[in-house]
């Protein structure tokens, strides 16, 4: 079955620096990936997504990289701000099976002033 | 687009009672919605897929008789936790079946 995992449970970063969060997935058939941000007591908030026919996608201050060869994706946050402090999850799905997501374990990002 | 509203945001109930959580799609018609559960400091785990007008599909290990799902309209899915016990205390979250899978704000259930 699908499993998605993260390498680092907690990431401390200085305000203004760039953050990189990594994620590995196990099902090579996964073809859609999403990064979510979750603040305490709230539901996940969509950040950025990428399909398997791409290897990079950029948003506002965020970039997602996908390496299908090693089944790895990462989220890069540029110029990290205090408001970026949260838990970040990656999720994967096989779109032929619907939008049912399998989530990674989560990485807590702590931004130090 | 694809806004999902969940209610209540938190609930405390006594052990043995039942609790209903509502998930509404506000700007789209949801033939399918997903229910997740999240324990403290853990990730989201899919519980079931709610299908409009038909039975829900439950993930392995999730008791369908304990977690009753009703999806009678294209805008509303409900999850009822029956005969709740303290171990059911968790954060329950629903999402719509859109590509970006927008989530509701979650319901914090505490069973005492």
Tab-separated table of C-alpha atoms in Angstrom:
chain	number	residue	atom	x	y	z
A	1	UNK	CA	0.000	0.000	0.000
A	2	UNK	CA	0.889	3.629	-0.067
A	3	UNK	CA	2.924	5.173	2.640
A	4	UNK	CA	4.430	8.572	2.772
A	5	UNK	CA	7.058	9.625	5.267
A	6	UNK	CA	9.166	12.571	6.235
A	7	UNK	CA	12.824	12.678	7.084
A	8	UNK	CA	12.842	15.362	9.797
A	9	UNK	CA	10.227	15.653	12.529
A	10	UNK	CA	11.250	19.181	13.591
A	11	UNK	CA	12.985	21.920	11.693
A	12	UNK	CA	14.225	25.084	13.402
A	13	UNK	CA	15.030	27.906	11.038
A	14	UNK	CA	16.120	31.492	11.476
A	15	UNK	CA	13.700	34.114	10.261
A	16	UNK	CA	14.656	35.148	6.777
A	17	UNK	CA	16.435	31.918	5.949
A	18	UNK	CA	15.137	29.337	3.523
A	19	UNK	CA	13.459	26.142	4.758
A	20	UNK	CA	13.529	22.766	3.100
A	21	UNK	CA	11.160	19.989	4.121
A	22	UNK	CA	11.600	16.533	2.659
A	23	UNK	CA	9.186	13.704	2.051
A	24	UNK	CA	9.467	10.178	0.676
A	25	UNK	CA	6.667	8.109	-0.775
A	26	UNK	CA	6.493	4.403	-1.418
A	27	UNK	CA	3.966	3.901	-4.196
A	28	UNK	CA	5.624	4.605	-7.507
A	29	UNK	CA	2.172	4.791	-9.093
A	30	UNK	CA	1.306	7.933	-7.093
A	31	UNK	CA	0.742	10.700	-9.564
A	32	UNK	CA	-0.397	13.678	-7.540
A	33	UNK	CA	1.236	15.290	-4.543
A	34	UNK	CA	0.213	18.080	-2.225
A	35	UNK	CA	1.891	20.006	0.550
A	36	UNK	CA	-0.272	21.215	3.418
A	37	UNK	CA	0.333	23.545	6.320
A	38	UNK	CA	-1.463	22.903	9.561
A	39	UNK	CA	-1.615	25.316	12.440
A	40	UNK	CA	-2.604	24.199	15.892
A	41	UNK	CA	-6.290	23.292	16.163
A	42	UNK	CA	-7.013	23.883	12.499
A	43	UNK	CA	-7.513	21.786	9.438
A	44	UNK	CA	-4.775	21.417	6.815
A	45	UNK	CA	-4.316	24.358	4.509
A	46	UNK	CA	-3.369	23.729	0.897
A	47	UNK	CA	0.024	25.190	-0.027
A	48	UNK	CA	1.046	23.809	-3.373
A	49	UNK	CA	0.626	20.719	-5.491
A	50	UNK	CA	2.486	18.957	-8.255
A	51	UNK	CA	1.621	16.250	-10.717
A	52	UNK	CA	3.915	13.422	-11.645
A	53	UNK	CA	4.511	14.810	-15.129
A	54	UNK	CA	6.380	17.728	-13.566
A	55	UNK	CA	9.525	17.901	-11.473
A	56	UNK	CA	9.245	21.434	-10.179
A	57	UNK	CA	6.525	23.897	-9.441
A	58	UNK	CA	6.756	27.325	-7.910
A	59	UNK	CA	4.296	29.351	-5.957
A	60	UNK	CA	4.538	32.433	-3.852
A	61	UNK	CA	7.686	31.917	-1.736
A	62	UNK	CA	7.293	28.150	-2.063
A	63	UNK	CA	8.723	25.624	-4.465
A	64	UNK	CA	7.955	21.927	-4.663
A	65	UNK	CA	10.437	19.543	-6.227
A	66	UNK	CA	9.551	16.024	-7.280
A	67	UNK	CA	12.070	13.290	-7.964
A	68	UNK	CA	10.183	10.281	-9.216
A	69	UNK	CA	13.318	8.214	-9.616
A	70	UNK	CA	13.883	8.092	-5.877
A	71	UNK	CA	10.261	8.780	-4.923
A	72	UNK	CA	11.056	11.942	-3.081
A	73	UNK	CA	9.565	15.393	-2.913
A	74	UNK	CA	10.509	18.500	-1.062
A	75	UNK	CA	9.012	21.827	-0.116
A	76	UNK	CA	11.203	24.875	-0.118
A	77	UNK	CA	10.050	28.003	1.659
A	78	UNK	CA	11.973	31.132	0.800
A	79	UNK	CA	12.646	33.844	3.370
A	80	UNK	CA	10.882	31.999	6.162
A	81	UNK	CA	8.659	34.186	8.308
A	82	UNK	CA	7.245	33.725	11.826
A	83	UNK	CA	3.855	33.020	10.266
A	84	UNK	CA	5.342	29.991	8.578
A	85	UNK	CA	5.670	28.241	11.925
A	86	UNK	CA	3.376	25.232	11.675
A	87	UNK	CA	3.350	21.532	10.921
A	88	UNK	CA	3.788	20.672	7.277
A	89	UNK	CA	2.450	17.499	5.689
A	90	UNK	CA	3.002	16.003	2.310
A	91	UNK	CA	0.266	13.876	0.809
A	92	UNK	CA	0.097	11.618	-2.204
A	93	UNK	CA	-2.674	10.146	-4.231
A	94	UNK	CA	-3.328	8.009	-7.224
A	95	UNK	CA	-5.839	10.042	-9.140
A	96	UNK	CA	-7.278	7.072	-10.948
A	97	UNK	CA	-8.398	5.932	-7.506
A	98	UNK	CA	-10.002	9.262	-6.677
A	99	UNK	CA	-8.706	12.086	-4.514
A	100	UNK	CA	-8.079	9.901	-1.505
A	101	UNK	CA	-4.879	11.132	0.110
A	102	UNK	CA	-2.172	9.341	2.050
A	103	UNK	CA	-0.368	11.674	4.394
A	104	UNK	CA	3.190	11.762	5.595
A	105	UNK	CA	4.058	11.999	9.264
A	106	UNK	CA	4.487	15.768	9.405
A	107	UNK	CA	7.368	18.140	10.070
A	108	UNK	CA	7.117	20.929	12.583
A	109	UNK	CA	8.776	24.120	11.428
A	110	UNK	CA	9.819	26.550	14.147
A	111	UNK	CA	10.884	29.977	12.996
A	112	UNK	CA	13.270	31.738	15.337
A	113	UNK	CA	13.219	35.550	15.346
B	1	UNK	CA	-13.521	27.662	-4.598
B	2	UNK	CA	-14.144	24.240	-2.992
B	3	UNK	CA	-14.859	25.629	0.466
B	4	UNK	CA	-15.692	23.065	3.112
B	5	UNK	CA	-17.311	24.017	6.401
B	6	UNK	CA	-17.267	21.724	9.399
B	7	UNK	CA	-19.389	21.941	12.537
B	8	UNK	CA	-18.934	21.935	15.457
B	9	UNK	CA	-15.336	23.027	15.821
B	10	UNK	CA	-15.131	21.360	19.189
B	11	UNK	CA	-17.328	19.162	21.338
B	12	UNK	CA	-17.077	17.512	24.731
B	13	UNK	CA	-19.316	14.555	25.428
B	14	UNK	CA	-19.789	11.937	28.083
B	15	UNK	CA	-18.627	8.402	27.525
B	16	UNK	CA	-21.373	6.296	25.994
B	17	UNK	CA	-23.131	9.118	24.188
B	18	UNK	CA	-23.154	9.825	20.460
B	19	UNK	CA	-21.829	12.860	18.661
B	20	UNK	CA	-22.640	14.074	15.171
B	21	UNK	CA	-20.188	16.103	13.091
B	22	UNK	CA	-21.317	17.914	9.956
B	23	UNK	CA	-19.303	18.644	6.855
B	24	UNK	CA	-20.763	20.987	4.271
B	25	UNK	CA	-19.521	21.901	0.839
B	26	UNK	CA	-20.355	25.570	0.406
B	27	UNK	CA	-19.586	26.312	-3.224
B	28	UNK	CA	-19.464	22.975	-4.960
B	29	UNK	CA	-21.434	19.779	-5.162
B	30	UNK	CA	-19.678	16.946	-3.421
B	31	UNK	CA	-20.639	13.483	-4.552
B	32	UNK	CA	-17.726	12.249	-2.497
B	33	UNK	CA	-16.222	13.502	0.724
B	34	UNK	CA	-13.493	12.074	2.908
B	35	UNK	CA	-13.308	11.770	6.674
B	36	UNK	CA	-9.950	11.759	8.431
B	37	UNK	CA	-8.920	11.367	12.025
B	38	UNK	CA	-5.847	12.920	13.575
B	39	UNK	CA	-4.496	12.038	16.996
B	40	UNK	CA	-2.231	14.532	18.803
B	41	UNK	CA	1.151	14.987	17.156
B	42	UNK	CA	0.255	12.512	14.461
B	43	UNK	CA	-0.672	12.698	10.842
B	44	UNK	CA	-4.099	12.459	9.257
B	45	UNK	CA	-5.440	8.989	8.715
B	46	UNK	CA	-8.274	8.362	6.308
B	47	UNK	CA	-11.256	6.776	8.018
B	48	UNK	CA	-13.819	6.533	5.269
B	49	UNK	CA	-15.033	7.783	1.939
B	50	UNK	CA	-18.520	9.237	2.054
B	51	UNK	CA	-20.576	8.693	-1.094
B	52	UNK	CA	-23.702	10.703	-1.833
B	53	UNK	CA	-26.752	8.486	-1.943
B	54	UNK	CA	-24.915	5.273	-1.178
B	55	UNK	CA	-22.975	3.548	1.555
B	56	UNK	CA	-19.688	4.871	2.788
B	57	UNK	CA	-16.484	2.993	2.152
B	58	UNK	CA	-14.466	2.409	5.299
B	59	UNK	CA	-10.735	1.936	5.595
B	60	UNK	CA	-9.376	-1.198	7.152
B	61	UNK	CA	-9.685	-1.178	10.916
B	62	UNK	CA	-12.420	1.472	11.074
B	63	UNK	CA	-15.658	0.188	12.575
B	64	UNK	CA	-18.547	1.147	10.339
B	65	UNK	CA	-21.100	0.584	13.090
B	66	UNK	CA	-19.273	2.927	15.395
B	67	UNK	CA	-18.573	5.687	12.897
B	68	UNK	CA	-21.819	6.184	11.032
B	69	UNK	CA	-21.612	8.231	7.881
B	70	UNK	CA	-24.582	9.742	6.105
B	71	UNK	CA	-24.304	11.600	2.807
B	72	UNK	CA	-27.887	12.284	1.848
B	73	UNK	CA	-27.281	15.407	-0.241
B	74	UNK	CA	-24.617	16.836	-2.484
B	75	UNK	CA	-23.648	19.424	0.103
B	76	UNK	CA	-23.728	17.590	3.411
B	77	UNK	CA	-21.971	14.604	4.900
B	78	UNK	CA	-22.259	13.710	8.568
B	79	UNK	CA	-20.119	11.533	10.781
B	80	UNK	CA	-21.698	10.192	13.953
B	81	UNK	CA	-19.448	8.721	16.596
B	82	UNK	CA	-21.698	6.285	18.434
B	83	UNK	CA	-21.218	5.176	22.012
B	84	UNK	CA	-18.146	7.347	22.273
B	85	UNK	CA	-15.279	6.350	24.533
B	86	UNK	CA	-12.250	8.337	25.686
B	87	UNK	CA	-10.081	6.608	23.084
B	88	UNK	CA	-12.279	8.193	20.401
B	89	UNK	CA	-11.070	11.611	21.494
B	90	UNK	CA	-9.368	13.017	18.437
B	91	UNK	CA	-9.430	15.686	15.759
B	92	UNK	CA	-11.842	14.756	12.987
B	93	UNK	CA	-11.466	16.453	9.619
B	94	UNK	CA	-13.410	16.204	6.400
B	95	UNK	CA	-12.427	17.145	2.886
B	96	UNK	CA	-14.165	17.524	-0.390
B	97	UNK	CA	-13.354	15.431	-3.422
B	98	UNK	CA	-11.739	18.231	-5.328
B	99	UNK	CA	-8.314	17.957	-6.868
B	100	UNK	CA	-6.739	20.138	-4.225
B	101	UNK	CA	-8.735	18.408	-1.468
B	102	UNK	CA	-9.704	21.447	0.564
B	103	UNK	CA	-10.301	20.587	4.180
B	104	UNK	CA	-12.792	21.659	6.768
B	105	UNK	CA	-11.525	23.383	9.871
B	106	UNK	CA	-11.799	20.181	11.895
B	107	UNK	CA	-13.714	19.084	14.973
B	108	UNK	CA	-11.950	18.485	18.257
B	109	UNK	CA	-13.820	15.696	20.055
B	110	UNK	CA	-13.130	15.086	23.719
B	111	UNK	CA	-14.887	12.189	25.406
B	112	UNK	CA	-14.899	12.316	29.200
